[in-house]
JSON list of C-alpha atoms in Angstrom, two decimals:
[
{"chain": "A", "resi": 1, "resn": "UNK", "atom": "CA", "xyz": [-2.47, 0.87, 24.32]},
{"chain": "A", "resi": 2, "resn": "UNK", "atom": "CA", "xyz": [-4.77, 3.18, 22.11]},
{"chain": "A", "resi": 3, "resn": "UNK", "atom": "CA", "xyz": [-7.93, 0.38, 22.42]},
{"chain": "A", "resi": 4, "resn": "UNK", "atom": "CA", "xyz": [-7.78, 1.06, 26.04]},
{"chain": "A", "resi": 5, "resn": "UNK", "atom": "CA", "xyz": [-8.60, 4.61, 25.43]},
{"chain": "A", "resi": 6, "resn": "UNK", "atom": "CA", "xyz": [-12.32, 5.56, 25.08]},
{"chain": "A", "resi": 7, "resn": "UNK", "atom": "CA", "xyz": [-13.34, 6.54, 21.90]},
{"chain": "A", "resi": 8, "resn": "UNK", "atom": "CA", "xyz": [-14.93, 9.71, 23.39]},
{"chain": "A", "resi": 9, "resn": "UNK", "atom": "CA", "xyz": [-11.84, 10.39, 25.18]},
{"chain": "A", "resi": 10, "resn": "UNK", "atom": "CA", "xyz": [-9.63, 10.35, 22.12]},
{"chain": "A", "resi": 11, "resn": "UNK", "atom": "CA", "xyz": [-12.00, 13.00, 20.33]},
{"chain": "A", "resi": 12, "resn": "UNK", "atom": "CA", "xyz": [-11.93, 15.39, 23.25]},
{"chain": "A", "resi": 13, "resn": "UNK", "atom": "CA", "xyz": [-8.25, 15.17, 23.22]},
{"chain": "A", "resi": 14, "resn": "UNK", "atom": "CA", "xyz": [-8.23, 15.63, 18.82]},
{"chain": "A", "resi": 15, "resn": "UNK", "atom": "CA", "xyz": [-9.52, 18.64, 19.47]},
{"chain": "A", "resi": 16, "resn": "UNK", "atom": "CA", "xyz": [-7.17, 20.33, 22.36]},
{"chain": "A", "resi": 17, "resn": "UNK", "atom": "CA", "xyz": [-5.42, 23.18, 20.07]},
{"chain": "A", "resi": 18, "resn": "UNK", "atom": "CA", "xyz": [-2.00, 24.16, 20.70]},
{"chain": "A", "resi": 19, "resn": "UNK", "atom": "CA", "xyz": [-1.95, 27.20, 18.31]},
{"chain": "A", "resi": 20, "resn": "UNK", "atom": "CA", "xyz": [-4.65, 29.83, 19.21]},
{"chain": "A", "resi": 21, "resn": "UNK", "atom": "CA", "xyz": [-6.22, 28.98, 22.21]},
{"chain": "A", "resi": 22, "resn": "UNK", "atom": "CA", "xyz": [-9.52, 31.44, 22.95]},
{"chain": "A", "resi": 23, "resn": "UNK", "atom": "CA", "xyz": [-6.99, 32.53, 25.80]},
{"chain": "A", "resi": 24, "resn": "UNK", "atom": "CA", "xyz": [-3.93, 33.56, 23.85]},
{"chain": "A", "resi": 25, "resn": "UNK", "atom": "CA", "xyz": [-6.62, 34.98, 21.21]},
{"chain": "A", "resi": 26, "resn": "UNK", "atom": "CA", "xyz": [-8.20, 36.73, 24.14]},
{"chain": "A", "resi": 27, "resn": "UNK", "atom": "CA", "xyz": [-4.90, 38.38, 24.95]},
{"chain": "A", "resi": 28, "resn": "UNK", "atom": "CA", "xyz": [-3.56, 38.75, 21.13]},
{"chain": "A", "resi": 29, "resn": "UNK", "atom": "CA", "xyz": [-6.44, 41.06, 20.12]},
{"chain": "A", "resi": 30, "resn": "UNK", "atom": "CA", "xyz": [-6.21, 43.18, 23.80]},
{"chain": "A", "resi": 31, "resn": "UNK", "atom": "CA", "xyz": [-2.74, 44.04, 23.08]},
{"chain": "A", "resi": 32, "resn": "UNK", "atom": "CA", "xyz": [-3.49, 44.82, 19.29]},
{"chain": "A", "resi": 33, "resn": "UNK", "atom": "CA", "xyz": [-6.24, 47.10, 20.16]},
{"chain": "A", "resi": 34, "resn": "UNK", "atom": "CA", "xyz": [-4.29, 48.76, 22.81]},
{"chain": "A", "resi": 35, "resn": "UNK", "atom": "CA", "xyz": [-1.53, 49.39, 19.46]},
{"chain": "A", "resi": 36, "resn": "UNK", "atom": "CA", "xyz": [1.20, 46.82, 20.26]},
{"chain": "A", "resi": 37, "resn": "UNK", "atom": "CA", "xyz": [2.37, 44.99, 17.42]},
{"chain": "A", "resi": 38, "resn": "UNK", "atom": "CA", "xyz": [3.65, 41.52, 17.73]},
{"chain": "A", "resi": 39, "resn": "UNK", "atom": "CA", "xyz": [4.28, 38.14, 15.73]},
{"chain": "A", "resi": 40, "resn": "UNK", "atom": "CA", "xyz": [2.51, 35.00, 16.79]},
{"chain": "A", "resi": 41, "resn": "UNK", "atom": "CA", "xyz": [4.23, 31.43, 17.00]},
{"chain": "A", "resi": 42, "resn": "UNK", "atom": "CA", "xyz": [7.78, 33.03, 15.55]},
{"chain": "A", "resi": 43, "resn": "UNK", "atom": "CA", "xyz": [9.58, 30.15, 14.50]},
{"chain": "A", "resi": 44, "resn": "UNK", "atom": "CA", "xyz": [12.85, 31.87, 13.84]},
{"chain": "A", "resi": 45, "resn": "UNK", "atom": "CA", "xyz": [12.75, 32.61, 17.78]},
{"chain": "A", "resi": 46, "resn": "UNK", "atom": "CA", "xyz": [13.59, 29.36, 20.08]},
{"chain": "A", "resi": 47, "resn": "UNK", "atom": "CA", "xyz": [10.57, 28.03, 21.41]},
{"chain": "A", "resi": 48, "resn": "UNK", "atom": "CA", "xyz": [7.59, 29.28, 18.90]},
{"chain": "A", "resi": 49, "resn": "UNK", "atom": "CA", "xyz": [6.23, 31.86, 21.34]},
{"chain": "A", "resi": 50, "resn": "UNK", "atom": "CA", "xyz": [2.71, 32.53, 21.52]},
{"chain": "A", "resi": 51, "resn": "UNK", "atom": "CA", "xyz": [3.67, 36.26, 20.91]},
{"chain": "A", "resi": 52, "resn": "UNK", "atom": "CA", "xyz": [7.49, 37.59, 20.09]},
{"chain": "A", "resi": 53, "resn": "UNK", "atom": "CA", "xyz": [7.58, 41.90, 20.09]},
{"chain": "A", "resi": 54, "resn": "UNK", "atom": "CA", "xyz": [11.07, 41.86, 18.40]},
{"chain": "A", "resi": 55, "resn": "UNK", "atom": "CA", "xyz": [11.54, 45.06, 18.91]},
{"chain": "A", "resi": 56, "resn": "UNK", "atom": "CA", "xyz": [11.89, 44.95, 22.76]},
{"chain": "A", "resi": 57, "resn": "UNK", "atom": "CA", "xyz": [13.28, 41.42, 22.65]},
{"chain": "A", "resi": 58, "resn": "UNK", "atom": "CA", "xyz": [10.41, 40.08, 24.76]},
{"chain": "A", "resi": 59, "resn": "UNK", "atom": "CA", "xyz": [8.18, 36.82, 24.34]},
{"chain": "A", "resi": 60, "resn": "UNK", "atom": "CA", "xyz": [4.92, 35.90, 25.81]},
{"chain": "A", "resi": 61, "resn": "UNK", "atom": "CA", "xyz": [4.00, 32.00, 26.24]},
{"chain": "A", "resi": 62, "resn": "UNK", "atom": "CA", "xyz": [0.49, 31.19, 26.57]},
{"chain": "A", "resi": 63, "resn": "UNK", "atom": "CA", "xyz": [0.27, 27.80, 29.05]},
{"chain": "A", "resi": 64, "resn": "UNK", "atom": "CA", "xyz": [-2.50, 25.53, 29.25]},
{"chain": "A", "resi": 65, "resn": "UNK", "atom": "CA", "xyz": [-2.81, 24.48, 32.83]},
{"chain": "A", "resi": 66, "resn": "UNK", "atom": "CA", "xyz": [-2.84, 20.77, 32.62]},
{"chain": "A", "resi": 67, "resn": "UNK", "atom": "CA", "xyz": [-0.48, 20.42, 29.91]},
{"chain": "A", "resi": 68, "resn": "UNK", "atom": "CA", "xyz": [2.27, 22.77, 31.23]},
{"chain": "A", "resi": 69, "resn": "UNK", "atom": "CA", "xyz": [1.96, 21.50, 34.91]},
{"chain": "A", "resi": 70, "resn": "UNK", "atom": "CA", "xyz": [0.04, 24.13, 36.84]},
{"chain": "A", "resi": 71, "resn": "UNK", "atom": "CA", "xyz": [0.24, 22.97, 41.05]},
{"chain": "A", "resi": 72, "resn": "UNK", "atom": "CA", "xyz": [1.55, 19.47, 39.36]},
{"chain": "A", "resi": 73, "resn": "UNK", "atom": "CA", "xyz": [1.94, 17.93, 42.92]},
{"chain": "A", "resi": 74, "resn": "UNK", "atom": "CA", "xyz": [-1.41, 18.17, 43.84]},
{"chain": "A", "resi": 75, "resn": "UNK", "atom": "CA", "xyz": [-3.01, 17.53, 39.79]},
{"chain": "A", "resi": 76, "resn": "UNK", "atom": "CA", "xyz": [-0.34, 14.20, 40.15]},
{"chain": "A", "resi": 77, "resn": "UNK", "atom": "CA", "xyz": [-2.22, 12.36, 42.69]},
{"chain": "A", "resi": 78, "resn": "UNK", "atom": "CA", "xyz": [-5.40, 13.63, 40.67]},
{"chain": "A", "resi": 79, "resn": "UNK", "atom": "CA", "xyz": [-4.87, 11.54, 37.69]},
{"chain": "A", "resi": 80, "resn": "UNK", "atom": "CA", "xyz": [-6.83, 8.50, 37.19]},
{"chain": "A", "resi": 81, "resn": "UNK", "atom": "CA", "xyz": [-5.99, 7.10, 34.11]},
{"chain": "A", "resi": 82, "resn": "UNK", "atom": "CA", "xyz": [-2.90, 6.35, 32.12]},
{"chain": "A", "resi": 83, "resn": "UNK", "atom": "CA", "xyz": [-0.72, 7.66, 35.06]},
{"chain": "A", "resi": 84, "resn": "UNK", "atom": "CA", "xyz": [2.54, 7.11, 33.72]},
{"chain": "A", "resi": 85, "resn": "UNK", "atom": "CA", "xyz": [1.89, 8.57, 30.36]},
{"chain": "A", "resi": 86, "resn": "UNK", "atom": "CA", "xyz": [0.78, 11.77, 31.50]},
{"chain": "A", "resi": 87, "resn": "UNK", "atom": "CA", "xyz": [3.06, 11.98, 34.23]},
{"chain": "A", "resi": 88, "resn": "UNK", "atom": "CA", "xyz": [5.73, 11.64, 32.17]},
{"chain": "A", "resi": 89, "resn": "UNK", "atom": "CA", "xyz": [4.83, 13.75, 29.52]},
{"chain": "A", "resi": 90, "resn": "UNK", "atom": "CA", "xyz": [3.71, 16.71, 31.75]},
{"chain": "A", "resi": 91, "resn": "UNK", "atom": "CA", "xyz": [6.97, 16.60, 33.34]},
{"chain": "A", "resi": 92, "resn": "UNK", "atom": "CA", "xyz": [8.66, 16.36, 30.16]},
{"chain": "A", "resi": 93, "resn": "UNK", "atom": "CA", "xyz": [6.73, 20.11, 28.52]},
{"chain": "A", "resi": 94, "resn": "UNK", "atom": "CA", "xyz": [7.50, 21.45, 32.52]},
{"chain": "A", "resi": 95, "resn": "UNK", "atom": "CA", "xyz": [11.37, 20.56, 31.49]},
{"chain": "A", "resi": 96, "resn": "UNK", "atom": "CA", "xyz": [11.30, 21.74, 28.30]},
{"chain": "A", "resi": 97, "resn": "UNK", "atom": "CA", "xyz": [9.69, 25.66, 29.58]},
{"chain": "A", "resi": 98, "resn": "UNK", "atom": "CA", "xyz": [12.59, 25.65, 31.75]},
{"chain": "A", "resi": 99, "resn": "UNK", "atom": "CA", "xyz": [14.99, 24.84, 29.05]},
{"chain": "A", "resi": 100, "resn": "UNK", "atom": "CA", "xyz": [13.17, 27.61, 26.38]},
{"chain": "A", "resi": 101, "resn": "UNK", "atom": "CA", "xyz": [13.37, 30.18, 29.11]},
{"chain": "A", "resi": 102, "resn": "UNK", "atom": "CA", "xyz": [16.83, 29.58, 30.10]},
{"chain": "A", "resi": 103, "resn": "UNK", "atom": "CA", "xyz": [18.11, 29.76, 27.08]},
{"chain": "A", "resi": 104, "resn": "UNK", "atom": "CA", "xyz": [15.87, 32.70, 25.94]},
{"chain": "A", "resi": 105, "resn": "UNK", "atom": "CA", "xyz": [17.16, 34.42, 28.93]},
{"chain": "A", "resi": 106, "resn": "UNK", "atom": "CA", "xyz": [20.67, 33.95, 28.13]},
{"chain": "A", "resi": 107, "resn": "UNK", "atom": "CA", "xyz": [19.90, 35.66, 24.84]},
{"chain": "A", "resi": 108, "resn": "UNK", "atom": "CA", "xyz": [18.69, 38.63, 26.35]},
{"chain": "A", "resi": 109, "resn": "UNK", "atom": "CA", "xyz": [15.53, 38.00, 25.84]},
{"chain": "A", "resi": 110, "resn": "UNK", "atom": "CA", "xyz": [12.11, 38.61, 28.56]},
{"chain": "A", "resi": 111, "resn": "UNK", "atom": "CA", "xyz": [10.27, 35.63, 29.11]},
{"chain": "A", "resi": 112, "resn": "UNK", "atom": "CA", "xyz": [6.96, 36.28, 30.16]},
{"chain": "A", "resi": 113, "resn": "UNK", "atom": "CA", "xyz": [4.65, 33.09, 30.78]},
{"chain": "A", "resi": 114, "resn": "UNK", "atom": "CA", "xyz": [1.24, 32.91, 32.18]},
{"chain": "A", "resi": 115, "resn": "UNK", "atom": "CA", "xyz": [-1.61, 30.37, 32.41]},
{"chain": "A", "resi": 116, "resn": "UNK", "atom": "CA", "xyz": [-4.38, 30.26, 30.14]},
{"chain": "A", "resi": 117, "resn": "UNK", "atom": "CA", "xyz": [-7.15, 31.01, 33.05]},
{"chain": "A", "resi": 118, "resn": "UNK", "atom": "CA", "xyz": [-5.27, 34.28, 34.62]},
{"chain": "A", "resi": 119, "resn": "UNK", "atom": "CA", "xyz": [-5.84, 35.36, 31.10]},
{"chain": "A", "resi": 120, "resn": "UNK", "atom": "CA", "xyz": [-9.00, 34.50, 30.92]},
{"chain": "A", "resi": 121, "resn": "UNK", "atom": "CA", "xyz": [-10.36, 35.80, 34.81]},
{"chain": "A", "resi": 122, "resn": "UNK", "atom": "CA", "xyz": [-8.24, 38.98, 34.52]},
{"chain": "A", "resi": 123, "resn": "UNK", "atom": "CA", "xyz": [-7.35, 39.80, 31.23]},
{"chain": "A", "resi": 124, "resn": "UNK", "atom": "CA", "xyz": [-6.81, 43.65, 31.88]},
{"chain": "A", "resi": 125, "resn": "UNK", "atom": "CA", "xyz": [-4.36, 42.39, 35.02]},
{"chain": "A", "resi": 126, "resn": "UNK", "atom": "CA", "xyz": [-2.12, 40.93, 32.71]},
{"chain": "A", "resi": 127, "resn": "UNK", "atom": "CA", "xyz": [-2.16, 42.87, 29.45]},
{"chain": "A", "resi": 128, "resn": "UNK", "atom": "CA", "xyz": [-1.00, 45.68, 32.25]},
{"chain": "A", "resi": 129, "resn": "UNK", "atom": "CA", "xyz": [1.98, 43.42, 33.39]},
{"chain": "A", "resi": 130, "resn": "UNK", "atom": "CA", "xyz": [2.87, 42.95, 29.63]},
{"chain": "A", "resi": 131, "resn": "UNK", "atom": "CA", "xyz": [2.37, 46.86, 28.97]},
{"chain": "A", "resi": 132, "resn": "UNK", "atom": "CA", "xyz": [3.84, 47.88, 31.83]},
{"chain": "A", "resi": 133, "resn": "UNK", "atom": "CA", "xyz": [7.33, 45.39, 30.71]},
{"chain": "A", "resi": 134, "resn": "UNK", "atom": "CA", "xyz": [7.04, 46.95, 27.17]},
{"chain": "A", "resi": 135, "resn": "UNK", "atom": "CA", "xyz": [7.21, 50.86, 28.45]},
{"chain": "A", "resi": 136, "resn": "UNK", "atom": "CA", "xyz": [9.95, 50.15, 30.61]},
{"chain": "A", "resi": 137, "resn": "UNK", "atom": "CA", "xyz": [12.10, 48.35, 28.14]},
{"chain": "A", "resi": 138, "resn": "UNK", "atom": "CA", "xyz": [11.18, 51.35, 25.70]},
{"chain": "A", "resi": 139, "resn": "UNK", "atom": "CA", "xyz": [12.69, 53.97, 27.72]},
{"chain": "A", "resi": 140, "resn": "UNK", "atom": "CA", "xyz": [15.48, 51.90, 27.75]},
{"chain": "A", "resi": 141, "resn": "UNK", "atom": "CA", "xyz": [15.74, 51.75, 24.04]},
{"chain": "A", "resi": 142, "resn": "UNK", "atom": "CA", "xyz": [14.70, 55.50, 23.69]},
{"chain": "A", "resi": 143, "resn": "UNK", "atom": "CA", "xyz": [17.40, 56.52, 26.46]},
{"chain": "A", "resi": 144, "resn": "UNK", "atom": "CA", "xyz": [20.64, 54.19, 24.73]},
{"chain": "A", "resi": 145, "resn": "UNK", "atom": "CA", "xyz": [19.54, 55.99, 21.29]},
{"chain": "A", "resi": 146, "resn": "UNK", "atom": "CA", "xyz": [19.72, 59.59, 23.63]},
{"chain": "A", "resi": 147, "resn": "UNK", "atom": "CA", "xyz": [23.58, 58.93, 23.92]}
]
């Protein structure tokens, strides 16, 4: 199955990273020059988020767009080859973000998961969302420790 792949092909797809993407680097250093402190692909936390603040219990996943199924009906019909190898391992990562965030959830953690080009369009949009998350769950920290 491998000789039917292009030799081209396979060296574009050697080099997709799945560990500090110019996106999730993009967002990384925002937040760390803004003064929010995080640690990147946390192992001990289920799932290896992108970013894990401890602190407030909150994890940020990074998703590439293809890879993690962005508007998968309509990028489906789009595929041209090997069909039933990407289809099923698309839908396969889409199951398992369901399964990380459920279970992340039931934890008590905050799952927060956007796609690699809202990042990179509108950085400031999103490192807002995350900030805005983060201040809210610290007065809720700050008020529990009031009483």
């Amino acid at each position: 199955m491998q000789d039917e792949i292009p030799e081209s092909r396979r060296r574009i797809m050697r080099a997709i990273k799945g560990k500090d993407t110019k996106s999730e680097v993009l967002l990384a250093k925002r937040l760390w020059h803004k003064g929010y402190r995080y640690r990147k692909h946390d192992k001990e936390v289920f799932g290896t988020p992108d970013l894990t603040f401890r602190k407030y219990r909150v994890v940020i996943f990074v998703d590439g767009e293809f890879f993690h199924g962005k508007d998968w009906d309509q990028l489906k019909e789009r595929l041209r080859t090997r069909k039933e190898f990407w289809t099923a391992k698309i839908e396969r990562n889409m199951e398992r973000d369901r399964k990380v965030n459920e279970y992340l959830v039931s934890k008590g953690w905050k799952v927060m998961r956007f796609w690699s080009d809202d990042i990179r369009s509108n950085v400031t949009k999103v490192v807002a969302e995350i900030e805005n998350e983060l201040l809210y769950l610290k007065r809720i920290i700050d008020y529990k420790q009031e009483l």
